[in-house]
Amino acid sequence: MATQLEPKEEELRERVIERVARVVAERRLETPAVVFLESSRPLTFFAGQGALFALPVLGAFMPAKDVEALSRVLDSEETLDMLIARIETMAQERDARRADK
């Protein structure tokens, strides 16, 4: 079941996915990252709840409504699928650039 996100949450999801995928691909950690993400699939609900639990701490760095949006983004298996796909794409692009040199 797809999570219905507001436009601001959708933008946040895209930024988070892009940032995480870039770091993983740059460090050549795509295999362990994908294995970890796939194995943690049943725990996506807890990731979202963890963001809410950390609201007092995260609130020092971002508005509470952004933390709540992040919670909804992390609570989605669809986001997990999108992140895995983006990591794999960035890794392939990185490898293609290296092969061209």
PDB file of N, CA, C and O in Angstrom, residues 20-21 23-41 80 83-84 87-88 91 94:
ATOM      1  N   VAL A  20      21.309  10.079   0.575  1.00  0.00           N
ATOM      2  CA  VAL A  20      21.768   8.786   1.090  1.00  0.00           C
ATOM      3  C   VAL A  20      22.376   7.952  -0.034  1.00  0.00           C
ATOM      4  O   VAL A  20      23.456   7.366   0.128  1.00  0.00           O
ATOM      5  N   ALA A  21      21.717   7.909  -1.178  1.00  0.00           N
ATOM      6  CA  ALA A  21      22.231   7.116  -2.299  1.00  0.00           C
ATOM      7  C   ALA A  21      23.589   7.628  -2.763  1.00  0.00           C
ATOM      8  O   ALA A  21      24.485   6.834  -3.078  1.00  0.00           O
ATOM      9  N   VAL A  23      25.936   9.189  -0.971  1.00  0.00           N
ATOM     10  CA  VAL A  23      26.962   8.819   0.015  1.00  0.00           C
ATOM     11  C   VAL A  23      27.308   7.336  -0.116  1.00  0.00           C
ATOM     12  O   VAL A  23      28.485   6.964  -0.116  1.00  0.00           O
ATOM     13  N   VAL A  24      26.299   6.491  -0.240  1.00  0.00           N
ATOM     14  CA  VAL A  24      26.529   5.051  -0.351  1.00  0.00           C
ATOM     15  C   VAL A  24      27.326   4.733  -1.611  1.00  0.00           C
ATOM     16  O   VAL A  24      28.316   3.985  -1.560  1.00  0.00           O
ATOM     17  N   ALA A  25      26.941   5.297  -2.747  1.00  0.00           N
ATOM     18  CA  ALA A  25      27.626   5.006  -4.007  1.00  0.00           C
ATOM     19  C   ALA A  25      29.052   5.554  -4.022  1.00  0.00           C
ATOM     20  O   ALA A  25      29.972   4.888  -4.507  1.00  0.00           O
ATOM     21  N   GLU A  26      29.254   6.752  -3.481  1.00  0.00           N
ATOM     22  CA  GLU A  26      30.600   7.328  -3.445  1.00  0.00           C
ATOM     23  C   GLU A  26      31.547   6.466  -2.626  1.00  0.00           C
ATOM     24  O   GLU A  26      32.729   6.363  -2.943  1.00  0.00           O
ATOM     25  N   ARG A  27      31.034   5.852  -1.585  1.00  0.00           N
ATOM     26  CA  ARG A  27      31.877   5.028  -0.708  1.00  0.00           C
ATOM     27  C   ARG A  27      31.902   3.566  -1.126  1.00  0.00           C
ATOM     28  O   ARG A  27      32.472   2.733  -0.421  1.00  0.00           O
ATOM     29  N   ARG A  28      31.239   3.255  -2.237  1.00  0.00           N
ATOM     30  CA  ARG A  28      31.200   1.908  -2.789  1.00  0.00           C
ATOM     31  C   ARG A  28      30.611   0.904  -1.792  1.00  0.00           C
ATOM     32  O   ARG A  28      31.087  -0.212  -1.662  1.00  0.00           O
ATOM     33  N   LEU A  29      29.565   1.329  -1.094  1.00  0.00           N
ATOM     34  CA  LEU A  29      28.926   0.486  -0.088  1.00  0.00           C
ATOM     35  C   LEU A  29      27.546  -0.002  -0.528  1.00  0.00           C
ATOM     36  O   LEU A  29      26.710  -0.338   0.307  1.00  0.00           O
ATOM     37  N   GLU A  30      27.327  -0.042  -1.847  1.00  0.00           N
ATOM     38  CA  GLU A  30      25.984  -0.382  -2.306  1.00  0.00           C
ATOM     39  C   GLU A  30      25.545  -1.791  -1.914  1.00  0.00           C
ATOM     40  O   GLU A  30      24.392  -1.990  -1.532  1.00  0.00           O
ATOM     41  N   THR A  31      26.446  -2.768  -1.963  1.00  0.00           N
ATOM     42  CA  THR A  31      26.043  -4.132  -1.617  1.00  0.00           C
ATOM     43  C   THR A  31      25.636  -4.246  -0.148  1.00  0.00           C
ATOM     44  O   THR A  31      24.530  -4.720   0.144  1.00  0.00           O
ATOM     45  N   PRO A  32      26.496  -3.825   0.801  1.00  0.00           N
ATOM     46  CA  PRO A  32      26.041  -3.932   2.196  1.00  0.00           C
ATOM     47  C   PRO A  32      24.821  -3.054   2.491  1.00  0.00           C
ATOM     48  O   PRO A  32      23.959  -3.431   3.298  1.00  0.00           O
ATOM     49  N   ALA A  33      24.719  -1.912   1.839  1.00  0.00           N
ATOM     50  CA  ALA A  33      23.574  -1.029   2.082  1.00  0.00           C
ATOM     51  C   ALA A  33      22.279  -1.682   1.619  1.00  0.00           C
ATOM     52  O   ALA A  33      21.272  -1.653   2.333  1.00  0.00           O
ATOM     53  N   VAL A  34      22.296  -2.288   0.431  1.00  0.00           N
ATOM     54  CA  VAL A  34      21.087  -2.928  -0.089  1.00  0.00           C
ATOM     55  C   VAL A  34      20.714  -4.133   0.768  1.00  0.00           C
ATOM     56  O   VAL A  34      19.535  -4.334   1.090  1.00  0.00           O
ATOM     57  N   VAL A  35      21.705  -4.909   1.180  1.00  0.00           N
ATOM     58  CA  VAL A  35      21.422  -6.056   2.049  1.00  0.00           C
ATOM     59  C   VAL A  35      20.798  -5.570   3.363  1.00  0.00           C
ATOM     60  O   VAL A  35      19.802  -6.125   3.836  1.00  0.00           O
ATOM     61  N   PHE A  36      21.378  -4.528   3.937  1.00  0.00           N
ATOM     62  CA  PHE A  36      20.837  -3.983   5.189  1.00  0.00           C
ATOM     63  C   PHE A  36      19.414  -3.469   4.984  1.00  0.00           C
ATOM     64  O   PHE A  36      18.524  -3.748   5.794  1.00  0.00           O
ATOM     65  N   LEU A  37      19.186  -2.712   3.920  1.00  0.00           N
ATOM     66  CA  LEU A  37      17.860  -2.148   3.683  1.00  0.00           C
ATOM     67  C   LEU A  37      16.822  -3.243   3.460  1.00  0.00           C
ATOM     68  O   LEU A  37      15.699  -3.162   3.975  1.00  0.00           O
ATOM     69  N   GLU A  38      17.184  -4.255   2.677  1.00  0.00           N
ATOM     70  CA  GLU A  38      16.242  -5.354   2.432  1.00  0.00           C
ATOM     71  C   GLU A  38      15.938  -6.126   3.718  1.00  0.00           C
ATOM     72  O   GLU A  38      14.802  -6.500   3.970  1.00  0.00           O
ATOM     73  N   SER A  39      16.965  -6.337   4.536  1.00  0.00           N
ATOM     74  CA  SER A  39      16.738  -7.094   5.767  1.00  0.00           C
ATOM     75  C   SER A  39      15.961  -6.289   6.810  1.00  0.00           C
ATOM     76  O   SER A  39      15.340  -6.861   7.697  1.00  0.00           O
ATOM     77  N   SER A  40      15.990  -4.976   6.684  1.00  0.00           N
ATOM     78  CA  SER A  40      15.267  -4.146   7.646  1.00  0.00           C
ATOM     79  C   SER A  40      13.866  -3.764   7.149  1.00  0.00           C
ATOM     80  O   SER A  40      13.162  -3.007   7.809  1.00  0.00           O
ATOM     81  N   ARG A  41      13.471  -4.308   6.028  1.00  0.00           N
ATOM     82  CA  ARG A  41      12.157  -3.983   5.446  1.00  0.00           C
ATOM     83  C   ARG A  41      11.006  -4.137   6.448  1.00  0.00           C
ATOM     84  O   ARG A  41      10.153  -3.258   6.532  1.00  0.00           O
ATOM     85  N   LEU A  80      11.667   2.879   0.709  1.00  0.00           N
ATOM     86  CA  LEU A  80      12.755   1.909   0.755  1.00  0.00           C
ATOM     87  C   LEU A  80      13.058   1.378  -0.641  1.00  0.00           C
ATOM     88  O   LEU A  80      14.230   1.313  -1.047  1.00  0.00           O
ATOM     89  N   LEU A  83      14.808   4.092  -2.627  1.00  0.00           N
ATOM     90  CA  LEU A  83      16.186   4.276  -2.181  1.00  0.00           C
ATOM     91  C   LEU A  83      17.082   3.180  -2.743  1.00  0.00           C
ATOM     92  O   LEU A  83      18.170   3.460  -3.266  1.00  0.00           O
ATOM     93  N   ILE A  84      16.647   1.949  -2.674  1.00  0.00           N
ATOM     94  CA  ILE A  84      17.440   0.838  -3.208  1.00  0.00           C
ATOM     95  C   ILE A  84      17.666   1.017  -4.705  1.00  0.00           C
ATOM     96  O   ILE A  84      18.788   0.860  -5.201  1.00  0.00           O
ATOM     97  N   ILE A  87      20.240   3.817  -5.252  1.00  0.00           N
ATOM     98  CA  ILE A  87      21.595   3.372  -4.925  1.00  0.00           C
ATOM     99  C   ILE A  87      22.159   2.536  -6.073  1.00  0.00           C
ATOM    100  O   ILE A  87      23.304   2.747  -6.508  1.00  0.00           O
ATOM    101  N   GLU A  88      21.366   1.602  -6.569  1.00  0.00           N
ATOM    102  CA  GLU A  88      21.830   0.736  -7.658  1.00  0.00           C
ATOM    103  C   GLU A  88      22.113   1.536  -8.926  1.00  0.00           C
ATOM    104  O   GLU A  88      23.112   1.302  -9.602  1.00  0.00           O
ATOM    105  N   ALA A  91      25.367   3.546  -8.485  1.00  0.00           N
ATOM    106  CA  ALA A  91      26.525   2.651  -8.547  1.00  0.00           C
ATOM    107  C   ALA A  91      26.828   2.273  -9.998  1.00  0.00           C
ATOM    108  O   ALA A  91      28.003   2.254 -10.414  1.00  0.00           O
ATOM    109  N   ARG A  94      28.376   5.274 -11.708  1.00  0.00           N
ATOM    110  CA  ARG A  94      29.759   5.422 -11.258  1.00  0.00           C
ATOM    111  C   ARG A  94      30.661   4.434 -11.991  1.00  0.00           C
ATOM    112  O   ARG A  94      31.721   4.792 -12.498  1.00  0.00           O
TER     113      ARG A  94
END
